[in-house]
JSON list of C-alpha atoms in Angstrom, two decimals:
[
{"chain": "A", "resi": 1, "resn": "MET", "atom": "CA", "xyz": [23.03, 12.27, 42.85]},
{"chain": "A", "resi": 2, "resn": "ASP", "atom": "CA", "xyz": [21.61, 10.42, 45.85]},
{"chain": "A", "resi": 3, "resn": "LEU", "atom": "CA", "xyz": [22.53, 6.74, 45.84]},
{"chain": "A", "resi": 4, "resn": "GLY", "atom": "CA", "xyz": [20.35, 6.24, 48.89]},
{"chain": "A", "resi": 5, "resn": "ILE", "atom": "CA", "xyz": [17.28, 6.68, 46.70]},
{"chain": "A", "resi": 6, "resn": "ILE", "atom": "CA", "xyz": [18.46, 3.91, 44.38]},
{"chain": "A", "resi": 7, "resn": "LEU", "atom": "CA", "xyz": [19.05, 1.62, 47.35]},
{"chain": "A", "resi": 8, "resn": "ALA", "atom": "CA", "xyz": [15.66, 2.47, 48.82]},
{"chain": "A", "resi": 9, "resn": "TYR", "atom": "CA", "xyz": [13.83, 1.52, 45.63]},
{"chain": "A", "resi": 10, "resn": "ALA", "atom": "CA", "xyz": [16.15, -1.33, 44.64]},
{"chain": "A", "resi": 11, "resn": "PRO", "atom": "CA", "xyz": [13.70, -4.09, 45.76]},
{"chain": "A", "resi": 12, "resn": "SER", "atom": "CA", "xyz": [10.80, -2.76, 43.66]},
{"chain": "A", "resi": 13, "resn": "LEU", "atom": "CA", "xyz": [13.08, -2.08, 40.69]},
{"chain": "A", "resi": 14, "resn": "LEU", "atom": "CA", "xyz": [14.57, -5.55, 40.95]},
{"chain": "A", "resi": 15, "resn": "ALA", "atom": "CA", "xyz": [11.09, -7.08, 41.05]},
{"chain": "A", "resi": 16, "resn": "GLY", "atom": "CA", "xyz": [10.22, -5.13, 37.90]},
{"chain": "A", "resi": 17, "resn": "LEU", "atom": "CA", "xyz": [13.40, -6.29, 36.17]},
{"chain": "A", "resi": 18, "resn": "VAL", "atom": "CA", "xyz": [12.73, -9.92, 37.08]},
{"chain": "A", "resi": 19, "resn": "TYR", "atom": "CA", "xyz": [9.18, -9.61, 35.73]},
{"chain": "A", "resi": 20, "resn": "THR", "atom": "CA", "xyz": [10.55, -8.11, 32.51]},
{"chain": "A", "resi": 21, "resn": "LEU", "atom": "CA", "xyz": [12.93, -11.04, 32.07]},
{"chain": "A", "resi": 22, "resn": "GLN", "atom": "CA", "xyz": [10.15, -13.54, 32.78]},
{"chain": "A", "resi": 23, "resn": "LEU", "atom": "CA", "xyz": [7.83, -11.80, 30.32]},
{"chain": "A", "resi": 24, "resn": "SER", "atom": "CA", "xyz": [10.53, -11.78, 27.63]},
{"chain": "A", "resi": 25, "resn": "LEU", "atom": "CA", "xyz": [11.35, -15.45, 28.10]},
{"chain": "A", "resi": 26, "resn": "ILE", "atom": "CA", "xyz": [7.68, -16.43, 28.09]},
{"chain": "A", "resi": 27, "resn": "THR", "atom": "CA", "xyz": [7.18, -14.46, 24.87]},
{"chain": "A", "resi": 28, "resn": "ALA", "atom": "CA", "xyz": [10.25, -15.97, 23.17]},
{"chain": "A", "resi": 29, "resn": "LEU", "atom": "CA", "xyz": [8.67, -19.43, 22.80]},
{"chain": "A", "resi": 30, "resn": "PRO", "atom": "CA", "xyz": [5.41, -18.49, 21.01]},
{"chain": "A", "resi": 31, "resn": "ALA", "atom": "CA", "xyz": [7.34, -15.94, 18.93]},
{"chain": "A", "resi": 32, "resn": "LEU", "atom": "CA", "xyz": [9.73, -18.70, 17.84]},
{"chain": "A", "resi": 33, "resn": "LEU", "atom": "CA", "xyz": [6.85, -21.05, 17.02]},
{"chain": "A", "resi": 34, "resn": "LEU", "atom": "CA", "xyz": [5.12, -18.34, 14.99]},
{"chain": "A", "resi": 35, "resn": "ALA", "atom": "CA", "xyz": [8.41, -17.56, 13.24]},
{"chain": "A", "resi": 36, "resn": "ALA", "atom": "CA", "xyz": [9.00, -21.22, 12.40]},
{"chain": "A", "resi": 37, "resn": "LEU", "atom": "CA", "xyz": [5.49, -21.49, 10.94]},
{"chain": "A", "resi": 38, "resn": "LEU", "atom": "CA", "xyz": [5.88, -18.35, 8.83]},
{"chain": "A", "resi": 39, "resn": "ALA", "atom": "CA", "xyz": [9.34, -19.40, 7.65]},
{"chain": "A", "resi": 40, "resn": "TRP", "atom": "CA", "xyz": [8.07, -22.87, 6.70]},
{"chain": "A", "resi": 41, "resn": "ILE", "atom": "CA", "xyz": [5.16, -21.41, 4.74]},
{"chain": "A", "resi": 42, "resn": "ARG", "atom": "CA", "xyz": [7.47, -19.04, 2.87]},
{"chain": "A", "resi": 43, "resn": "LEU", "atom": "CA", "xyz": [10.04, -21.77, 2.12]},
{"chain": "A", "resi": 44, "resn": "ARG", "atom": "CA", "xyz": [8.03, -24.97, 1.71]},
{"chain": "A", "resi": 45, "resn": "GLY", "atom": "CA", "xyz": [4.38, -23.98, 1.64]},
{"chain": "A", "resi": 46, "resn": "ARG", "atom": "CA", "xyz": [2.61, -25.06, -1.51]},
{"chain": "A", "resi": 47, "resn": "GLN", "atom": "CA", "xyz": [-0.70, -23.27, -0.91]},
{"chain": "A", "resi": 48, "resn": "PRO", "atom": "CA", "xyz": [-0.83, -19.88, -2.70]},
{"chain": "A", "resi": 49, "resn": "LEU", "atom": "CA", "xyz": [-3.36, -18.57, -0.18]},
{"chain": "A", "resi": 50, "resn": "LEU", "atom": "CA", "xyz": [-1.08, -19.41, 2.77]},
{"chain": "A", "resi": 51, "resn": "GLN", "atom": "CA", "xyz": [1.84, -17.81, 0.97]},
{"chain": "A", "resi": 52, "resn": "LEU", "atom": "CA", "xyz": [-0.23, -14.67, 0.38]},
{"chain": "A", "resi": 53, "resn": "LEU", "atom": "CA", "xyz": [-1.42, -14.52, 4.00]},
{"chain": "A", "resi": 54, "resn": "ALA", "atom": "CA", "xyz": [2.08, -15.06, 5.40]},
{"chain": "A", "resi": 55, "resn": "ARG", "atom": "CA", "xyz": [3.57, -12.40, 3.13]},
{"chain": "A", "resi": 56, "resn": "GLY", "atom": "CA", "xyz": [0.78, -9.94, 3.85]},
{"chain": "A", "resi": 57, "resn": "TYR", "atom": "CA", "xyz": [1.01, -10.42, 7.60]},
{"chain": "A", "resi": 58, "resn": "THR", "atom": "CA", "xyz": [4.80, -10.03, 7.52]},
{"chain": "A", "resi": 59, "resn": "ASP", "atom": "CA", "xyz": [4.59, -6.86, 5.43]},
{"chain": "A", "resi": 60, "resn": "LEU", "atom": "CA", "xyz": [1.94, -5.43, 7.76]},
{"chain": "A", "resi": 61, "resn": "ILE", "atom": "CA", "xyz": [3.99, -6.04, 10.91]},
{"chain": "A", "resi": 62, "resn": "LEU", "atom": "CA", "xyz": [7.22, -4.77, 9.36]},
{"chain": "A", "resi": 63, "resn": "GLY", "atom": "CA", "xyz": [5.50, -1.46, 8.68]},
{"chain": "A", "resi": 64, "resn": "LEU", "atom": "CA", "xyz": [3.64, -1.17, 11.99]},
{"chain": "A", "resi": 65, "resn": "PRO", "atom": "CA", "xyz": [4.98, 0.41, 15.20]},
{"chain": "A", "resi": 66, "resn": "LEU", "atom": "CA", "xyz": [4.78, -1.89, 18.20]},
{"chain": "A", "resi": 67, "resn": "LEU", "atom": "CA", "xyz": [2.97, 0.75, 20.25]},
{"chain": "A", "resi": 68, "resn": "VAL", "atom": "CA", "xyz": [0.11, 0.82, 17.74]},
{"chain": "A", "resi": 69, "resn": "LEU", "atom": "CA", "xyz": [-0.28, -2.94, 18.03]},
{"chain": "A", "resi": 70, "resn": "ILE", "atom": "CA", "xyz": [-0.34, -2.67, 21.84]},
{"chain": "A", "resi": 71, "resn": "TYR", "atom": "CA", "xyz": [-3.05, -0.01, 21.67]},
{"chain": "A", "resi": 72, "resn": "VAL", "atom": "CA", "xyz": [-5.13, -2.08, 19.25]},
{"chain": "A", "resi": 73, "resn": "LEU", "atom": "CA", "xyz": [-5.04, -5.12, 21.53]},
{"chain": "A", "resi": 74, "resn": "PHE", "atom": "CA", "xyz": [-5.69, -3.18, 24.72]},
{"chain": "A", "resi": 75, "resn": "PHE", "atom": "CA", "xyz": [-8.13, -0.46, 23.64]},
{"chain": "A", "resi": 76, "resn": "ILE", "atom": "CA", "xyz": [-9.76, -1.58, 20.37]},
{"chain": "A", "resi": 77, "resn": "LEU", "atom": "CA", "xyz": [-10.43, -5.28, 20.98]},
{"chain": "A", "resi": 78, "resn": "PRO", "atom": "CA", "xyz": [-12.66, -4.61, 24.03]},
{"chain": "A", "resi": 79, "resn": "GLU", "atom": "CA", "xyz": [-14.93, -2.58, 21.71]},
{"chain": "A", "resi": 80, "resn": "TYR", "atom": "CA", "xyz": [-15.61, -5.88, 19.94]},
{"chain": "A", "resi": 81, "resn": "GLY", "atom": "CA", "xyz": [-16.14, -7.93, 23.08]},
{"chain": "A", "resi": 82, "resn": "LEU", "atom": "CA", "xyz": [-12.61, -9.31, 23.54]},
{"chain": "A", "resi": 83, "resn": "THR", "atom": "CA", "xyz": [-10.84, -8.02, 26.64]},
{"chain": "A", "resi": 84, "resn": "LEU", "atom": "CA", "xyz": [-7.33, -9.23, 27.45]},
{"chain": "A", "resi": 85, "resn": "SER", "atom": "CA", "xyz": [-5.45, -8.73, 30.69]},
{"chain": "A", "resi": 86, "resn": "SER", "atom": "CA", "xyz": [-2.47, -6.38, 30.58]},
{"chain": "A", "resi": 87, "resn": "PRO", "atom": "CA", "xyz": [0.15, -9.18, 30.78]},
{"chain": "A", "resi": 88, "resn": "LEU", "atom": "CA", "xyz": [-1.64, -11.15, 28.06]},
{"chain": "A", "resi": 89, "resn": "VAL", "atom": "CA", "xyz": [-1.73, -8.05, 25.88]},
{"chain": "A", "resi": 90, "resn": "GLY", "atom": "CA", "xyz": [2.02, -7.74, 26.43]},
{"chain": "A", "resi": 91, "resn": "VAL", "atom": "CA", "xyz": [2.83, -11.33, 25.49]},
{"chain": "A", "resi": 92, "resn": "THR", "atom": "CA", "xyz": [0.46, -11.28, 22.51]},
{"chain": "A", "resi": 93, "resn": "ALA", "atom": "CA", "xyz": [1.73, -7.97, 21.15]},
{"chain": "A", "resi": 94, "resn": "LEU", "atom": "CA", "xyz": [5.40, -8.92, 21.43]},
{"chain": "A", "resi": 95, "resn": "THR", "atom": "CA", "xyz": [4.73, -12.36, 19.91]},
{"chain": "A", "resi": 96, "resn": "LEU", "atom": "CA", "xyz": [2.78, -10.99, 16.96]},
{"chain": "A", "resi": 97, "resn": "TYR", "atom": "CA", "xyz": [5.34, -8.25, 16.42]},
{"chain": "A", "resi": 98, "resn": "TYR", "atom": "CA", "xyz": [8.61, -10.19, 16.72]},
{"chain": "A", "resi": 99, "resn": "GLY", "atom": "CA", "xyz": [7.43, -13.44, 15.11]},
{"chain": "A", "resi": 100, "resn": "PRO", "atom": "CA", "xyz": [7.71, -12.10, 11.53]},
{"chain": "A", "resi": 101, "resn": "TYR", "atom": "CA", "xyz": [11.11, -10.50, 12.20]},
{"chain": "A", "resi": 102, "resn": "LEU", "atom": "CA", "xyz": [12.43, -13.79, 13.55]},
{"chain": "A", "resi": 103, "resn": "ALA", "atom": "CA", "xyz": [10.84, -15.61, 10.61]},
{"chain": "A", "resi": 104, "resn": "GLN", "atom": "CA", "xyz": [12.90, -13.50, 8.23]},
{"chain": "A", "resi": 105, "resn": "VAL", "atom": "CA", "xyz": [16.05, -14.58, 10.08]},
{"chain": "A", "resi": 106, "resn": "LEU", "atom": "CA", "xyz": [15.09, -18.27, 9.99]},
{"chain": "A", "resi": 107, "resn": "ARG", "atom": "CA", "xyz": [14.08, -18.11, 6.34]},
{"chain": "A", "resi": 108, "resn": "ALA", "atom": "CA", "xyz": [17.39, -16.57, 5.33]},
{"chain": "A", "resi": 109, "resn": "ALA", "atom": "CA", "xyz": [19.39, -19.08, 7.39]},
{"chain": "A", "resi": 110, "resn": "PHE", "atom": "CA", "xyz": [17.65, -22.15, 5.96]},
{"chain": "A", "resi": 111, "resn": "ALA", "atom": "CA", "xyz": [17.52, -20.77, 2.41]},
{"chain": "A", "resi": 112, "resn": "ALA", "atom": "CA", "xyz": [21.32, -20.48, 2.46]},
{"chain": "A", "resi": 113, "resn": "ILE", "atom": "CA", "xyz": [21.71, -24.27, 2.70]},
{"chain": "A", "resi": 114, "resn": "PRO", "atom": "CA", "xyz": [22.41, -25.79, -0.75]},
{"chain": "A", "resi": 115, "resn": "PRO", "atom": "CA", "xyz": [19.52, -28.03, -1.91]},
{"chain": "A", "resi": 116, "resn": "GLY", "atom": "CA", "xyz": [22.01, -30.68, -2.93]},
{"chain": "A", "resi": 117, "resn": "GLN", "atom": "CA", "xyz": [22.66, -31.48, 0.72]},
{"chain": "A", "resi": 118, "resn": "PHE", "atom": "CA", "xyz": [19.07, -32.59, 1.20]},
{"chain": "A", "resi": 119, "resn": "GLU", "atom": "CA", "xyz": [19.29, -34.73, -1.92]},
{"chain": "A", "resi": 120, "resn": "ALA", "atom": "CA", "xyz": [22.42, -36.34, -0.49]},
{"chain": "A", "resi": 121, "resn": "CYS", "atom": "CA", "xyz": [20.59, -37.04, 2.79]},
{"chain": "A", "resi": 122, "resn": "SER", "atom": "CA", "xyz": [17.78, -38.71, 0.87]},
{"chain": "A", "resi": 123, "resn": "ALA", "atom": "CA", "xyz": [20.29, -40.80, -1.07]},
{"chain": "A", "resi": 124, "resn": "LEU", "atom": "CA", "xyz": [21.84, -41.92, 2.22]},
{"chain": "A", "resi": 125, "resn": "GLY", "atom": "CA", "xyz": [18.46, -43.10, 3.49]},
{"chain": "A", "resi": 126, "resn": "MET", "atom": "CA", "xyz": [18.07, -40.40, 6.15]},
{"chain": "A", "resi": 127, "resn": "SER", "atom": "CA", "xyz": [14.56, -39.50, 7.26]},
{"chain": "A", "resi": 128, "resn": "ARG", "atom": "CA", "xyz": [13.26, -35.92, 6.99]},
{"chain": "A", "resi": 129, "resn": "TRP", "atom": "CA", "xyz": [13.73, -35.44, 10.73]},
{"chain": "A", "resi": 130, "resn": "GLN", "atom": "CA", "xyz": [17.30, -36.73, 10.59]},
{"chain": "A", "resi": 131, "resn": "SER", "atom": "CA", "xyz": [18.04, -34.47, 7.62]},
{"chain": "A", "resi": 132, "resn": "PHE", "atom": "CA", "xyz": [16.57, -31.49, 9.45]},
{"chain": "A", "resi": 133, "resn": "ARG", "atom": "CA", "xyz": [18.33, -32.18, 12.74]},
{"chain": "A", "resi": 134, "resn": "HIS", "atom": "CA", "xyz": [21.77, -33.26, 11.58]},
{"chain": "A", "resi": 135, "resn": "VAL", "atom": "CA", "xyz": [22.13, -31.22, 8.39]},
{"chain": "A", "resi": 136, "resn": "ALA", "atom": "CA", "xyz": [19.74, -28.26, 8.16]},
{"chain": "A", "resi": 137, "resn": "LEU", "atom": "CA", "xyz": [19.56, -27.22, 11.80]},
{"chain": "A", "resi": 138, "resn": "ALA", "atom": "CA", "xyz": [23.27, -27.80, 12.40]},
{"chain": "A", "resi": 139, "resn": "GLN", "atom": "CA", "xyz": [24.09, -25.31, 9.66]},
{"chain": "A", "resi": 140, "resn": "ALA", "atom": "CA", "xyz": [21.24, -22.82, 10.07]},
{"chain": "A", "resi": 141, "resn": "LEU", "atom": "CA", "xyz": [21.42, -22.36, 13.83]},
{"chain": "A", "resi": 142, "resn": "PRO", "atom": "CA", "xyz": [24.91, -20.77, 13.97]},
{"chain": "A", "resi": 143, "resn": "VAL", "atom": "CA", "xyz": [23.88, -18.43, 11.13]},
{"chain": "A", "resi": 144, "resn": "ALA", "atom": "CA", "xyz": [20.58, -17.45, 12.73]},
{"chain": "A", "resi": 145, "resn": "LEU", "atom": "CA", "xyz": [21.83, -17.14, 16.31]},
{"chain": "A", "resi": 146, "resn": "PRO", "atom": "CA", "xyz": [23.50, -13.67, 16.16]},
{"chain": "A", "resi": 147, "resn": "PRO", "atom": "CA", "xyz": [20.57, -11.84, 14.52]},
{"chain": "A", "resi": 148, "resn": "ALA", "atom": "CA", "xyz": [18.08, -13.79, 16.64]},
{"chain": "A", "resi": 149, "resn": "THR", "atom": "CA", "xyz": [19.97, -12.69, 19.75]},
{"chain": "A", "resi": 150, "resn": "GLY", "atom": "CA", "xyz": [19.71, -9.10, 18.58]},
{"chain": "A", "resi": 151, "resn": "LEU", "atom": "CA", "xyz": [15.97, -9.53, 18.14]},
{"chain": "A", "resi": 152, "resn": "PHE", "atom": "CA", "xyz": [15.58, -11.01, 21.62]},
{"chain": "A", "resi": 153, "resn": "ILE", "atom": "CA", "xyz": [17.48, -8.06, 23.08]},
{"chain": "A", "resi": 154, "resn": "GLY", "atom": "CA", "xyz": [15.18, -5.76, 21.13]},
{"chain": "A", "resi": 155, "resn": "LEU", "atom": "CA", "xyz": [12.16, -7.62, 22.49]},
{"chain": "A", "resi": 156, "resn": "LEU", "atom": "CA", "xyz": [13.50, -7.24, 26.02]},
{"chain": "A", "resi": 157, "resn": "LYS", "atom": "CA", "xyz": [13.95, -3.49, 25.61]},
{"chain": "A", "resi": 158, "resn": "ASP", "atom": "CA", "xyz": [10.66, -2.99, 23.76]},
{"chain": "A", "resi": 159, "resn": "SER", "atom": "CA", "xyz": [8.83, -4.60, 26.68]},
{"chain": "A", "resi": 160, "resn": "ALA", "atom": "CA", "xyz": [9.26, -1.18, 28.33]},
{"chain": "A", "resi": 161, "resn": "LEU", "atom": "CA", "xyz": [6.42, 0.03, 26.07]},
{"chain": "A", "resi": 162, "resn": "LEU", "atom": "CA", "xyz": [4.05, -2.25, 27.96]},
{"chain": "A", "resi": 163, "resn": "SER", "atom": "CA", "xyz": [4.14, 0.16, 30.90]},
{"chain": "A", "resi": 164, "resn": "VAL", "atom": "CA", "xyz": [1.62, 2.30, 28.99]},
{"chain": "A", "resi": 165, "resn": "VAL", "atom": "CA", "xyz": [-1.01, -0.41, 29.55]},
{"chain": "A", "resi": 166, "resn": "SER", "atom": "CA", "xyz": [-0.01, -0.94, 33.20]},
{"chain": "A", "resi": 167, "resn": "VAL", "atom": "CA", "xyz": [2.05, -4.10, 32.80]},
{"chain": "A", "resi": 168, "resn": "GLU", "atom": "CA", "xyz": [4.15, -4.09, 35.97]},
{"chain": "A", "resi": 169, "resn": "GLU", "atom": "CA", "xyz": [7.50, -4.56, 34.24]},
{"chain": "A", "resi": 170, "resn": "PHE", "atom": "CA", "xyz": [10.79, -2.72, 34.82]},
{"chain": "A", "resi": 171, "resn": "MET", "atom": "CA", "xyz": [9.81, 0.67, 33.35]},
{"chain": "A", "resi": 172, "resn": "TYR", "atom": "CA", "xyz": [6.47, 0.61, 35.17]},
{"chain": "A", "resi": 173, "resn": "ALA", "atom": "CA", "xyz": [8.31, 0.06, 38.46]},
{"chain": "A", "resi": 174, "resn": "ALA", "atom": "CA", "xyz": [10.68, 2.90, 37.57]},
{"chain": "A", "resi": 175, "resn": "LYS", "atom": "CA", "xyz": [7.80, 5.29, 36.90]},
{"chain": "A", "resi": 176, "resn": "GLN", "atom": "CA", "xyz": [6.20, 4.34, 40.20]},
{"chain": "A", "resi": 177, "resn": "ALA", "atom": "CA", "xyz": [9.47, 4.98, 42.01]},
{"chain": "A", "resi": 178, "resn": "ILE", "atom": "CA", "xyz": [9.89, 8.37, 40.32]},
{"chain": "A", "resi": 179, "resn": "SER", "atom": "CA", "xyz": [6.34, 9.41, 41.19]},
{"chain": "A", "resi": 180, "resn": "GLU", "atom": "CA", "xyz": [7.11, 8.75, 44.86]},
{"chain": "A", "resi": 181, "resn": "SER", "atom": "CA", "xyz": [10.72, 9.96, 45.08]},
{"chain": "A", "resi": 182, "resn": "TYR", "atom": "CA", "xyz": [10.79, 12.79, 42.51]},
{"chain": "A", "resi": 183, "resn": "ALA", "atom": "CA", "xyz": [14.26, 11.59, 41.59]},
{"chain": "A", "resi": 184, "resn": "PRO", "atom": "CA", "xyz": [14.22, 10.78, 37.86]},
{"chain": "A", "resi": 185, "resn": "LEU", "atom": "CA", "xyz": [17.99, 11.07, 37.46]},
{"chain": "A", "resi": 186, "resn": "GLU", "atom": "CA", "xyz": [18.82, 8.38, 40.01]},
{"chain": "A", "resi": 187, "resn": "ILE", "atom": "CA", "xyz": [16.03, 6.01, 38.99]},
{"chain": "A", "resi": 188, "resn": "TYR", "atom": "CA", "xyz": [16.55, 6.27, 35.24]},
{"chain": "A", "resi": 189, "resn": "LEU", "atom": "CA", "xyz": [20.30, 5.90, 35.69]},
{"chain": "A", "resi": 190, "resn": "ALA", "atom": "CA", "xyz": [19.73, 2.66, 37.59]},
{"chain": "A", "resi": 191, "resn": "VAL", "atom": "CA", "xyz": [17.29, 1.47, 34.90]},
{"chain": "A", "resi": 192, "resn": "ALA", "atom": "CA", "xyz": [19.71, 2.28, 32.06]},
{"chain": "A", "resi": 193, "resn": "LEU", "atom": "CA", "xyz": [22.61, 0.54, 33.81]},
{"chain": "A", "resi": 194, "resn": "SER", "atom": "CA", "xyz": [20.46, -2.53, 34.51]},
{"chain": "A", "resi": 195, "resn": "TYR", "atom": "CA", "xyz": [19.32, -2.83, 30.88]},
{"chain": "A", "resi": 196, "resn": "TRP", "atom": "CA", "xyz": [22.93, -2.45, 29.73]},
{"chain": "A", "resi": 197, "resn": "LEU", "atom": "CA", "xyz": [24.21, -5.18, 32.06]},
{"chain": "A", "resi": 198, "resn": "VAL", "atom": "CA", "xyz": [21.40, -7.57, 31.12]},
{"chain": "A", "resi": 199, "resn": "THR", "atom": "CA", "xyz": [21.98, -7.09, 27.38]},
{"chain": "A", "resi": 200, "resn": "LEU", "atom": "CA", "xyz": [25.72, -7.61, 27.87]},
{"chain": "A", "resi": 201, "resn": "ALA", "atom": "CA", "xyz": [25.02, -10.88, 29.69]},
{"chain": "A", "resi": 202, "resn": "ILE", "atom": "CA", "xyz": [22.64, -12.08, 26.95]},
{"chain": "A", "resi": 203, "resn": "ASP", "atom": "CA", "xyz": [25.11, -11.17, 24.22]},
{"chain": "A", "resi": 204, "resn": "ALA", "atom": "CA", "xyz": [27.95, -12.95, 26.03]},
{"chain": "A", "resi": 205, "resn": "ALA", "atom": "CA", "xyz": [25.84, -16.08, 26.55]},
{"chain": "A", "resi": 206, "resn": "ALA", "atom": "CA", "xyz": [24.83, -16.13, 22.88]},
{"chain": "A", "resi": 207, "resn": "ALA", "atom": "CA", "xyz": [28.43, -15.65, 21.77]},
{"chain": "A", "resi": 208, "resn": "ALA", "atom": "CA", "xyz": [29.54, -18.57, 23.94]},
{"chain": "A", "resi": 209, "resn": "TRP", "atom": "CA", "xyz": [26.76, -20.74, 22.48]},
{"chain": "A", "resi": 210, "resn": "GLU", "atom": "CA", "xyz": [27.76, -19.74, 18.97]},
{"chain": "A", "resi": 211, "resn": "ARG", "atom": "CA", "xyz": [31.40, -20.69, 19.63]},
{"chain": "A", "resi": 212, "resn": "ARG", "atom": "CA", "xyz": [30.23, -24.06, 20.91]},
{"chain": "A", "resi": 213, "resn": "LEU", "atom": "CA", "xyz": [28.10, -24.65, 17.84]},
{"chain": "A", "resi": 214, "resn": "THR", "atom": "CA", "xyz": [30.92, -23.79, 15.46]},
{"chain": "A", "resi": 215, "resn": "ARG", "atom": "CA", "xyz": [33.89, -25.33, 17.29]},
{"chain": "A", "resi": 216, "resn": "HIS", "atom": "CA", "xyz": [34.03, -28.30, 14.91]},
{"chain": "A", "resi": 217, "resn": "ARG", "atom": "CA", "xyz": [33.50, -26.27, 11.75]},
{"chain": "A", "resi": 218, "resn": "ILE", "atom": "CA", "xyz": [36.31, -26.53, 9.23]},
{"chain": "A", "resi": 219, "resn": "HIS", "atom": "CA", "xyz": [37.30, -23.22, 7.63]}
]
């Protein structure tokens, strides 16, 4: 064990970790928007075709490895005239893959709200936005937050697969460092410890947010 190797490559590893966090955060927004759309179609959509497409897409993604989706976007699409940059492939693949998983979480959280509460909101003269914000979202968010946090952590860790298409994230930086130093033990130990600390921080932040959301709940 040579800690000097870890210190020598710390700047490049840190740059890779920062890029991984940026990539994950950038992906989280379109994945959430896609999830919200899919959840809305499954819960409120009145078009049978949209329902069929949403269900089919969800079933396809749930049965598809992420690596296959990455390969399709990076290697197959150029055969049909559509070439995406490596970072765009990464964001697109993670969005398309995690959107349906997150949609399942949102759908379950909102479906658990009794319909009578919306009827009561209508009787009180509340608009749809007010009903959604003050009633639906206030109850669904604390329920959806723990599994959604787990999915975001999974997204963060699965971003390591993007190194196979030369996205310069954390694992790509680690592989570069190993190819130069021939010290896989030290580099991979630093990578594993970094992932562990980051996931602990995300989990702690989500737990604190959940406590804040539920501090006024009456049990």
